[in-house]
Amino acid sequence: MYSNGRELLELANSRNLRLYDVILENEMKISERSEQEIKDAMRKRYNVMKDSSQKALSEPQETVGGMISGDSRKINDFTEEGRTLSGDFMCRMMARALSSCEVNASMGRVCAAPTAGSCGIVPAVIISVCEKLGLDEESAVRGLITCSGIGAIIVKNATVAGAEGGCQAECGVAAAMSAAAVVELAGGTPEMSLNAAAIALKNILGLICDPVAGLVEVPCAKRNASQAVNAVTSADLALAGIKSNVPFDEVVEAMYKVGKMLPYQLRETAMGGLAATETARKIADGIFRR
Amino acid sequence: MIGPSSSHTAGAAKIARIARTVANEDVKRVVFGLHGSFAKTYKGHGTDKALVAGVLGMKEDDENIRNSFTIAELNGVDYQFREIDLTNAHDNSVLIEIIDSNNKYHKVIGASIGGGRILITNIDDFEVEIAAENPVIITRNKDKKGVISEITSLLAQNNINIAVMRVSRKEKGTEASTIIETDDEISHAIIDQLSQIEYVDDVKVMNFMDNKAL
């Protein structure tokens, strides 16, 4: 059993295991379920993720506010045309992240990872990296189990609610979870995984939650796209051997404290930040006047 | 789950589903009092639809959540929303007040604490702390010596392990409440046995086993 990143790392290193092995073992113990049952439950979630990250690539979803409908298809088409600056891999991944966000904003089925507002990141990163590395579904499910272990540690020691910690607690945590998992899928060490998670979370530290019109569309969807990118670039930094000078657990603690310091207006109340701009107010008036 | 927010949609539906259980699945009228972030974003986040879906018994992954208002109207369930201020409550909190078909009043306060996880903090004016992940027994009993030991020994005889237990009362010697979270599912037979204990006035059981599978 472990309650933070340091303990998880010690368990993995002392027995020469992957983070995945330790996380799975722990889950089997606390849930009293077999390896097969846990993998089956995770495969169900993986299937929901696969659907949500694919659905809007070709058909725009009619979202409640109509502010992000069709964005996933735009970047997907742009990628197909071969015009990308950041590369096809990055752009296809952003298209997937935006797709889940469109499905979510149209009250469709998604898998909260860790939350619905941040539901685009984990699927986009895991699916895109597995595709790039030629890994099968079994590996993707393993990756999701590693994600869940990192997420559970953050839930235990901090928060994943935007109303408590801002966007850093949602999209930041999703980026950290994904970064740790893809480092492992790419053959990195457990230490590299935790460095990647720490780097990803540091990159988004302090980000507020300021949803326009109180909808989960703007700026949420684009932040999902950008945090998927953050997860992969953080993973690359860690795989190259770059360390986070501040260890993972302390970054999590800092994130939590920053969240507590954020004023109420910047924690999912739609009262500050982008939500309080002139344009956002006009949008809100337009949507709720009906 | 169904979007757009795990706290504001999935968590909200779960809290409302518990309120439905508290009201013995009989909801005629319901008033939702929204506090904090819930109050400010409930329309955009679909919290309103999710809460209504929850009191109708829908689960977090039901694609009918978006149609919950229409379904409530078809079933003759009257619902209303208002913004309230619950002192010191979590930013995503809701007070759910239900009138059942016998005009009995039921009340639940719950907080959605992130990622769809919830904490119920008040049931019918008794303070509780329930995550709704394990089976829960709530008894109403007279504040008399020995009642609690009878309850716990009955559970032990039935091979039920107690995970968390909390006893509260309104004032000394009057009405008290025992809230027990267990590791094992509670059968109808056990509910009957608990109800027969002297000074136990009411027994309510919520198994929540289906929440684990989500």
XYZ file of C-alpha atoms in Angstrom:
504
model
C 0.000 0.000 0.000
C 1.150 3.522 -0.731
C -0.310 6.940 -0.111
C 1.944 9.165 -2.192
C 4.321 9.156 -5.122
C 7.433 8.528 -3.060
C 5.983 5.385 -1.486
C 4.735 4.150 -4.861
C 8.204 4.658 -6.327
C 9.887 2.868 -3.412
C 7.589 -0.127 -3.802
C 8.281 -0.314 -7.527
C 12.056 0.088 -7.188
C 12.523 -2.265 -4.231
C 10.816 -5.096 -6.113
C 11.959 -4.120 -9.597
C 8.387 -3.647 -10.790
C 6.657 -1.167 -13.049
C 4.332 1.436 -11.502
C 1.563 -0.444 -13.291
C 2.292 -3.671 -11.365
C 2.237 -1.943 -7.985
C -0.926 0.027 -8.830
C -2.732 -3.101 -10.050
C -1.699 -5.076 -6.968
C -2.925 -2.284 -4.704
C -6.234 -2.062 -6.554
C -6.712 -5.831 -6.261
C -6.143 -5.587 -2.536
C -8.466 -2.678 -1.812
C -11.263 -3.656 -4.187
C -11.011 -7.408 -3.500
C -11.222 -8.046 -7.223
C -9.079 -10.189 -9.495
C -6.628 -8.882 -12.082
C -9.049 -9.966 -14.794
C -12.012 -8.139 -13.225
C -10.017 -4.919 -12.890
C -8.764 -5.138 -16.469
C -12.273 -5.857 -17.736
C -13.660 -2.832 -15.890
C -10.853 -0.700 -17.327
C -11.436 -2.089 -20.838
C -15.056 -0.856 -20.569
C -13.781 2.626 -19.803
C -11.263 2.350 -22.624
C -14.093 1.589 -25.042
C -16.044 4.643 -23.866
C -12.868 6.712 -24.344
C -12.235 5.282 -27.805
C -15.752 6.216 -28.892
C -15.726 9.719 -27.409
C -12.314 10.587 -28.872
C -13.400 9.443 -32.325
C -17.021 10.527 -32.606
C -16.541 14.238 -33.393
C -13.549 13.776 -35.739
C -15.985 13.390 -38.596
C -19.369 14.487 -37.182
C -19.568 17.760 -35.229
C -21.561 17.331 -32.010
C -24.337 19.734 -31.189
C -23.164 21.167 -27.884
C -25.381 23.037 -25.429
C -23.712 26.404 -26.096
C -22.711 25.663 -29.689
C -19.318 27.291 -29.094
C -17.044 24.350 -29.885
C -19.086 22.265 -32.314
C -17.010 21.188 -35.297
C -13.595 22.154 -33.896
C -12.457 18.556 -33.685
C -13.274 17.993 -37.340
C -11.462 21.189 -38.363
C -8.133 20.164 -36.863
C -8.600 16.581 -38.034
C -9.203 17.679 -41.638
C -6.269 20.099 -41.419
C -4.053 17.199 -40.342
C -5.263 15.009 -43.202
C -4.357 17.808 -45.607
C -0.775 17.604 -44.357
C -0.518 21.247 -43.349
C 0.438 20.931 -39.679
C 3.288 22.882 -38.090
C 3.540 20.857 -34.877
C 3.252 17.550 -36.723
C 0.536 15.064 -37.552
C 0.928 13.210 -34.279
C 0.294 16.308 -32.157
C -2.573 17.559 -34.291
C -4.365 14.228 -34.481
C -4.030 13.979 -30.709
C -5.555 17.453 -30.280
C -8.399 16.455 -32.602
C -9.111 13.457 -30.338
C -9.034 15.612 -27.190
C -11.456 18.083 -28.772
C -13.714 15.239 -29.872
C -14.281 13.973 -26.324
C -14.930 17.553 -25.210
C -17.579 17.998 -27.902
C -19.250 14.746 -26.871
C -19.107 15.847 -23.235
C -20.567 19.285 -23.936
C -23.454 17.708 -25.820
C -24.294 15.611 -22.735
C -22.974 12.503 -24.424
C -21.174 9.550 -22.832
C -17.591 10.087 -21.669
C -15.271 8.648 -19.067
C -14.318 11.130 -16.341
C -10.508 11.049 -16.214
C -10.198 12.425 -13.634
C -13.222 14.629 -14.394
C -15.629 15.218 -17.259
C -14.305 18.736 -17.873
C -10.880 17.196 -18.505
C -12.155 14.033 -20.193
C -10.333 14.617 -23.496
C -6.742 14.414 -22.301
C -6.162 10.856 -21.069
C -7.921 9.176 -24.038
C -6.185 11.383 -26.630
C -2.724 10.838 -25.152
C -3.023 7.097 -24.496
C -4.634 6.287 -27.851
C -2.236 8.487 -29.850
C 0.883 7.193 -28.117
C -0.217 3.558 -28.477
C -0.838 4.194 -32.165
C 2.590 5.770 -32.602
C 4.414 3.013 -30.733
C 2.397 0.241 -32.358
C 1.014 -0.978 -29.013
C -2.143 -3.065 -28.696
C -5.321 -2.604 -26.665
C -3.883 -4.579 -23.752
C -1.105 -1.962 -23.451
C -3.636 0.873 -23.586
C -5.561 -0.729 -20.718
C -2.297 -1.086 -18.793
C -1.595 2.587 -19.455
C -5.003 3.537 -18.094
C -4.327 1.572 -14.913
C -1.079 3.529 -14.440
C -3.067 6.745 -15.054
C -5.589 5.740 -12.407
C -2.872 5.138 -9.819
C -1.407 8.621 -10.298
C -4.897 10.139 -10.249
C -5.786 8.297 -7.044
C -2.675 9.643 -5.296
C -3.627 13.198 -6.245
C -7.233 12.694 -5.094
C -5.909 11.395 -1.794
C -3.502 14.272 -1.173
C -5.141 17.169 -3.010
C -8.244 17.549 -5.157
C -9.498 17.102 -8.710
C -12.516 19.399 -8.380
C -12.367 22.623 -10.388
C -14.589 24.243 -7.766
C -11.867 23.571 -5.199
C -8.613 23.774 -7.145
C -9.304 25.425 -10.497
C -8.387 24.049 -13.922
C -4.943 22.953 -12.712
C -6.747 20.346 -10.590
C -8.672 18.995 -13.570
C -6.709 19.412 -16.811
C -3.407 19.578 -14.929
C -4.072 16.298 -13.155
C -5.207 14.653 -16.401
C -1.948 15.761 -18.034
C 0.084 14.415 -15.099
C -1.738 11.067 -15.173
C -1.223 10.690 -18.920
C 2.402 11.809 -18.846
C 3.314 9.186 -16.233
C 1.510 6.450 -18.148
C 3.027 7.132 -21.563
C 6.535 7.285 -20.128
C 5.924 3.760 -18.877
C 4.452 2.659 -22.227
C 7.545 4.073 -23.951
C 9.823 2.008 -21.707
C 10.833 4.704 -19.188
C 11.628 3.964 -15.556
C 9.167 4.495 -12.686
C 11.224 7.499 -11.632
C 10.918 9.006 -15.108
C 7.140 8.524 -14.926
C 6.862 10.518 -11.730
C 9.160 13.189 -13.144
C 6.919 13.470 -16.189
C 3.831 13.798 -13.982
C 5.549 16.466 -11.876
C 6.692 18.423 -14.941
C 3.232 18.317 -16.537
C 1.554 19.560 -13.358
C 4.161 22.316 -12.869
C 3.505 23.569 -16.387
C -0.129 24.311 -15.590
C 0.227 25.350 -11.945
C -2.131 28.172 -11.042
C -4.516 27.812 -13.951
C -7.980 29.001 -12.983
C -11.392 27.548 -13.870
C -13.402 30.243 -15.666
C -16.038 28.588 -17.857
C -17.829 30.983 -20.200
C -21.581 31.027 -19.470
C -20.935 28.266 -16.926
C -20.795 25.775 -19.782
C -18.027 23.217 -20.160
C -16.933 24.463 -23.596
C -14.823 27.644 -23.501
C -11.980 27.570 -22.563
C -12.249 23.923 -21.451
C -12.007 22.192 -24.830
C -8.873 23.999 -26.012
C -7.289 23.485 -22.623
C -7.861 19.775 -23.101
C -6.048 19.978 -26.434
C -3.168 21.978 -24.981
C -2.839 19.735 -21.943
C -2.652 16.622 -24.101
C 0.311 18.308 -25.779
C 1.720 19.217 -22.358
C 1.498 15.567 -21.279
C 3.472 14.311 -24.259
C 6.155 17.023 -24.182
C 6.576 16.495 -20.427
C 6.931 12.766 -21.070
C 9.636 13.450 -23.658
C 11.561 15.694 -21.258
C 11.439 12.964 -18.616
C 12.373 10.186 -21.056
C 15.404 12.282 -22.040
C 16.516 12.050 -18.419
C 15.482 15.537 -17.315
C 14.325 15.572 -13.704
C 11.797 17.686 -11.928
C 13.813 19.536 -9.291
C 10.746 19.661 -7.085
C 9.524 16.084 -6.537
C 6.057 14.951 -7.613
C 4.494 14.882 -4.118
C 5.578 18.434 -3.391
C 4.222 19.632 -6.727
C 0.877 18.027 -5.833
C 0.945 19.761 -2.460
C 1.767 23.092 -4.133
C -1.089 22.604 -6.592
C -3.510 21.995 -3.722
C -2.309 25.044 -1.805
C -2.485 27.260 -4.874
C -6.041 26.011 -5.396
C -6.964 26.979 -1.845
C -5.539 30.458 -2.410
C -7.587 31.020 -5.550
C -10.502 33.332 -4.932
C -13.996 31.941 -5.263
C -14.541 33.848 -8.518
C -11.826 31.794 -10.220
C -13.035 28.360 -9.132
C -15.806 27.220 -11.456
C -18.297 29.925 -10.578
C -18.192 31.655 -13.982
C -17.676 34.944 -12.131
C -14.073 35.750 -13.050
C -11.389 35.287 -15.685
C -12.624 34.676 -19.223
C -16.158 34.133 -17.914
C -16.285 37.752 -16.751
C -15.235 39.283 -20.080
C -17.623 41.373 -22.117
C -17.828 38.759 -24.838
C -18.517 35.963 -22.350
C -21.342 37.955 -20.748
C -22.921 38.528 -24.131
C -22.681 34.821 -24.917
C -24.238 33.923 -21.562
C -27.102 36.368 -22.084
C -27.748 34.945 -25.537
C -27.825 31.331 -24.335
C -29.952 31.734 -21.239
C -32.420 34.282 -22.529
C -34.430 31.603 -24.335
C -20.832 8.921 -17.259
C -22.809 11.547 -19.178
C -21.279 15.027 -19.545
C -20.491 17.772 -19.130
C -19.065 17.801 -15.575
C -18.195 14.976 -13.198
C -18.814 17.183 -10.161
C -21.781 19.040 -11.544
C -23.473 16.261 -13.490
C -22.398 12.787 -12.287
C -21.916 13.778 -8.644
C -25.163 15.742 -8.635
C -27.117 12.802 -10.068
C -25.656 10.514 -7.417
C -26.604 12.820 -4.530
C -30.129 13.156 -5.895
C -30.427 9.382 -6.286
C -29.586 9.030 -2.590
C -32.238 11.614 -1.728
C -34.696 9.454 -3.682
C -33.733 6.440 -1.543
C -34.158 8.496 1.618
C -37.681 9.352 0.414
C -38.358 5.634 -0.154
C -38.369 6.183 -3.923
C -41.540 8.224 -3.613
C -40.990 11.778 -4.874
C -43.940 14.056 -5.487
C -42.308 17.461 -5.119
C -38.658 18.368 -4.857
C -36.843 21.632 -4.243
C -33.108 21.831 -4.953
C -31.190 24.481 -3.039
C -27.899 25.150 -4.796
C -24.860 26.489 -2.990
C -21.492 27.850 -4.229
C -20.297 26.794 -7.674
C -23.470 24.723 -8.060
C -25.541 27.901 -7.702
C -23.464 29.819 -10.241
C -23.082 27.242 -13.000
C -25.969 24.816 -12.671
C -27.618 25.707 -15.957
C -24.463 25.525 -18.053
C -23.118 22.411 -16.359
C -26.397 20.527 -16.635
C -26.569 20.196 -12.834
C -30.286 20.961 -12.953
C -30.988 18.119 -15.400
C -28.737 15.733 -13.488
C -30.407 16.462 -10.149
C -33.859 15.845 -11.590
C -32.552 12.675 -13.293
C -31.194 11.497 -9.942
C -34.459 11.896 -8.038
C -36.103 9.966 -10.881
C -33.647 7.131 -10.181
C -31.416 7.518 -13.239
C -27.758 6.621 -13.010
C -24.767 8.720 -14.057
C -24.343 6.957 -17.396
C -27.966 7.228 -18.505
C -28.205 9.070 -21.824
C -31.725 10.143 -20.825
C -30.301 12.622 -18.291
C -30.618 15.349 -20.926
C -34.380 14.635 -21.132
C -34.961 14.469 -17.386
C -37.210 17.570 -17.228
C -39.638 16.076 -19.732
C -39.542 12.678 -17.991
C -40.274 14.349 -14.627
C -43.243 16.145 -16.120
C -44.573 12.917 -17.632
C -44.282 11.256 -14.221
C -45.942 14.137 -12.434
C -42.855 15.031 -10.411
C -42.781 18.713 -9.536
C -39.283 20.249 -9.279
C -37.868 23.648 -8.472
C -34.427 25.260 -8.107
C -33.219 28.081 -5.920
C -29.874 29.548 -4.925
C -29.002 29.258 -1.243
C -26.082 29.925 1.063
C -25.115 27.011 3.302
C -22.544 28.320 5.756
C -19.201 26.503 5.652
C -20.373 23.980 3.085
C -18.251 22.619 0.229
C -18.447 24.773 -2.924
C -20.441 22.131 -4.786
C -23.251 21.535 -2.306
C -26.943 20.940 -2.697
C -29.838 20.803 -0.263
C -32.562 18.482 -1.547
C -36.009 18.737 0.007
C -38.597 16.177 -1.000
C -42.308 15.871 -0.304
C -43.588 12.337 -0.910
C -47.097 11.247 -1.898
C -48.102 11.059 1.789
C -46.947 14.666 2.205
C -44.004 13.526 4.304
C -40.914 15.748 4.231
C -37.397 14.386 3.562
C -34.138 16.260 3.456
C -30.624 15.503 2.216
C -27.539 17.713 1.983
C -24.660 16.503 -0.144
C -21.434 17.764 -1.654
C -19.868 16.745 -4.935
C -16.185 16.619 -4.153
C -14.627 15.966 -7.568
C -14.437 13.282 -10.235
C -17.992 12.185 -9.445
C -17.243 11.344 -5.822
C -19.714 12.637 -3.261
C -20.199 13.132 0.444
C -23.645 13.165 2.034
C -23.505 15.397 5.104
C -27.079 15.503 6.353
C -30.042 13.156 6.161
C -33.330 14.283 7.721
C -31.466 16.661 10.058
C -29.012 14.044 11.275
C -25.396 14.885 10.536
C -23.704 12.130 8.578
C -20.595 11.628 6.470
C -21.374 9.084 3.801
C -19.399 8.555 0.611
C -22.100 6.216 -0.717
C -19.619 3.593 -1.822
C -20.416 1.006 0.864
C -23.764 -0.254 2.157
C -25.244 2.045 4.790
C -27.738 1.391 7.578
C -29.468 4.351 9.186
C -31.592 3.675 12.231
C -33.802 6.074 14.139
C -33.950 5.021 17.738
C -34.652 6.252 21.234
C -31.555 7.477 23.034
C -31.526 4.525 25.487
C -28.728 2.414 26.942
C -28.015 -0.836 25.146
C -29.723 -0.085 21.851
C -26.464 0.306 19.970
C -24.977 -2.889 21.366
C -28.077 -4.789 20.289
C -27.759 -3.410 16.789
C -24.069 -4.252 16.495
C -24.415 -7.748 17.934
C -27.249 -8.483 15.532
C -24.978 -7.468 12.658
C -22.158 -9.642 14.005
C -24.521 -12.635 14.254
C -25.384 -12.083 10.595
C -21.708 -11.987 9.669
C -21.786 -8.308 8.678
C -18.584 -6.361 9.254
C -18.889 -2.729 10.323
C -16.517 -0.385 8.469
C -17.521 2.984 9.958
C -20.104 3.816 12.577
C -21.434 7.107 13.840
C -23.990 7.821 16.520
C -25.764 11.131 16.854
C -28.750 12.510 18.677
C -30.778 15.649 18.702
C -30.596 15.967 22.497
C -29.957 13.657 25.440
C -32.638 11.037 26.042
C -34.676 11.855 22.921
C -34.370 10.777 19.330
C -31.051 9.363 18.189
C -29.630 8.043 14.988
C -27.045 5.374 14.230
C -25.289 5.439 10.878
C -23.356 2.307 10.038
C -21.311 1.678 6.910
C -20.631 -1.996 6.315
C -18.443 -4.094 4.025
C -21.266 -6.469 3.170
C -24.652 -6.125 1.585
C -27.645 -5.896 3.944
C -30.539 -8.270 3.223
C -34.255 -7.729 3.803
C -34.133 -10.332 6.598
C -31.576 -8.260 8.492
C -33.670 -5.114 8.039
C -36.641 -6.960 9.570
C -34.561 -8.142 12.522
C -33.192 -4.639 13.115
C -36.699 -3.186 13.032
C -37.786 -5.566 15.794
C -35.194 -4.314 18.296
C -36.858 -2.441 21.144
C -36.552 1.368 20.874
C -35.593 1.177 17.193
C -38.245 3.234 15.407
C -37.095 3.159 11.825
C -34.484 1.374 9.727
C -33.307 2.525 6.348
C -30.799 0.619 4.250
C -28.979 1.713 1.111
C -26.785 -0.968 -0.395
C -24.996 1.179 -3.023
C -23.375 -1.952 -4.458
C -24.169 -0.654 -7.947
C -22.111 2.493 -7.323
C -18.942 0.410 -7.165
C -19.331 -0.889 -10.667
C -19.318 2.578 -12.208
